[in-house]
Amino acid sequence: MPIDDDDLFIEDDSTDDPSQASNAPVRSWKIAIVDDDEDVHKTTCFALQYTQILNRPLEFIHTYSKEETRRVFANESDIAVILLDVVMETEQAGLELVSFIREELKWRDTRIILRTGQPGYAPEEEAIRNFDINDYKTKNELTRKKLLTSLTAAIRSYEQICTIDASRRGLHQIILSSASFTFDHGIQAFAAGVITQIAALCGVPPEGLLCAQGELNEGENGQQFNVIASAGHYSRLMNCTIDEIGDVNIQNALTHVLTHRESLFNEHNMTLYFSGRGNRPLAAYIDLPYALSEINHNLLEVFCSNLGVCLDNLSLVNQLKNHAYRDQLLKLPNRLKFIDHINDLIKAKRPQQMLALVDIDDFAEINDVLGHHYGDLLLKAVADRLRSDLGNDIFLARISGDVFGLLGHQAQLHPDHLKQLFSAPFIFDDTAHAVSTSTGMVELSGYETDGAEALKDASIALKRSKTYQRGSYTLFTRKMGLEIRERATLMQHLHAAFDAERLFLMYQPQIELSTQRFIGLEALIRWRTDDGQMIPPTDFIPLAEYSGLIVSLGAWVLRTACFLMVRLQKAGIAPERMAVNVSVVQFRQDDFVENVRKALADSGLRPENLELEITESVTMASASMFESRLHELKKMGINIAIDDFGTGFSSLSYLDKLPVDRLKIDRAFVQQIDTPEGPRIAELITQLGKKLGLSVIAEGIETQTHLDTLQAMGCHEGQGFLIGRPIPEDMLLEWIKARV
Ligand code: C2E
Ligand code: CA
Ligand code: CA
């Protein structure tokens, strides 16, 4: 196909002398010429020889058919422009190639200029749009000048597309890489990541090193810059100082960057500057196979400042670590660090190691009365004394507010020695301040693994000292631990049992002694564990009180008993009263009366059919609150009995004022009837009840003698195994029928 050669040799400004090109590896634009006409290849090449476009030479790839092109392109990349013949082995060969390039190779940046001999073979406009064809030329139009114009336009547009793409990818990479920096492995791992990420960002191999001043996080002594990360053939320079690097250019570049605080870009390398606020600077030297474009410079700037933020975070993390392990007021290791140290000692299996917790007695009061400033001064003084007297062999930490932890050989941590430490008063503000301390100790030899466990045990011992005798010391014993742990396990199980409805009620009948009439029931709680074991309420009620579970537990007992009572009433076999035990803890709750009212309302039980049993010790403890609350209950019409009467310390005059219906003689006094003591106390209580106009009921009646004796002395009512054991609801019906 003839080409109009007239214009072919017109000089063009963009033609540069290739000899002027530098020695740097030259990057060229790849231009593919796809045409089945050999002449077209020749003339195109000839027309474009020595031509540079946008400062780069052209490199040609020649193919002659659709099939060949598919093969060649499969192993190619970065082709800037394709000059593509439309008609080759078939009329559609060129267009089919376009679809191959865009859809299969997914080359979206590559610009395509279609060429055809005959204008009649112009592709549909739609094809041009769909396949992103840049230009459409008849071969006649491909004079040198026109060729150059279209190629320049195509290459410029190719470069722009690549740039946009690169910066999009670059930004993505920066975001990814920033996120991938973790601080877990410290500054070195971080630095190694920096080199990798820069290389990935610029699409160059990771050849480089990273310098930082001294240690980044600790000490002021490191004035020298060291290589803290290195990759590629710089690996051997790890940990060298700048002076030891051995390459003057690199040394100079790093020194320049670190002193002038700016990045340096050269054709074959770059040296980047990273500043973190409050941090010592970092510099990275990276080899470049070719000069980087403007866009890469911009991206690197973003990267460097982003990394500056990362560095700040790194130093923050270090500060946090410092905070996490050091007490800021006293500049002592804190609880966490203390536990670490216990663990170390346990692991090292050093003999006769002791852990002591020293607590300043009444520190809270000192703080309240004399102020926090004084409190802080005192803490510092105590810390100083411990430090100076015990020396560096003892590990000293602040465990919490006014509790110090000591670790070391037991000879040095002798309790007498510790006590003597505080015998002299502390003097500050020209005044002497006496301080007493309580101490809890534990020997580390018994621990296999857990430092936290040892600390907990020492706290248990300390608590004992504080509760039983301030200013004393307690050595933790196995027994102490077992007791507490058993309680803790039992408590957990109790909570679970309540949730799983493993708790249930039994009911014990009460009768009128003179007539044997069935007059009441006492609801008694039971706990059967999953393996069938019965745990007595005397074991778990104190736990439930201690943990507060008694509040919901008690409410449940009350409601369950009320509802049963109503069922018995509906069956026509109910006695006069249902008695329910109430714990002090429960009674103290602000909404206790309200809860009782609600249980009655919800079940429909009348208040005169309910009796609350409250122990004697409780009634005397918090008198005024107790009194008004009792009056409230009494006003509602509820019966009140004082349980375990005789075991507490009732003031008789006080008892007179309380709105109580019944005294309940404790089982112990009924049992006494069989002993030399005899029925004395039971009789006394009965007399007392009569004087106060109260009914008296005896519990724990096991024998006919008990019953006869009590009846003879005028005790009104009774309950006990002789009359009936506590039984579950389903056996109650039978018991009542048999009775009647
Ligand atoms: P308590 O209120 O003095 O209850 C009487 C206890 O004496 C019950 O023991 C009962 O089974 C037992 N008992 C009855 N008759 C005889 C007898 O003839 N001989 C002997 N040896 N014992 C007899 P239980 O059921 O083990 O309850 C023990 C304590 O647990 C109760 O003493 C009560 O203080 C507390 N308790 C039981 N249920 C509850 C409850 O629902 N709430 C609260 N707060 N405490 C409860
Ligand atoms: Ca009772
Ligand atoms: Ca009792």
CSV table of C-alpha atoms and ligand atoms in Angstrom, one decimal, residues 522 581 613 643 664, ligand 2:
chain,number,residue,atom,x,y,z
A,522,GLU,CA,-42.0,-23.3,106.9
A,581,ASN,CA,-37.1,-17.2,106.2
A,613,GLU,CA,-39.0,-15.4,110.0
A,643,ASP,CA,-36.2,-17.0,114.5
A,664,LYS,CA,-39.3,-19.2,117.7
B,2,CA,CA,-36.6,-20.6,110.2
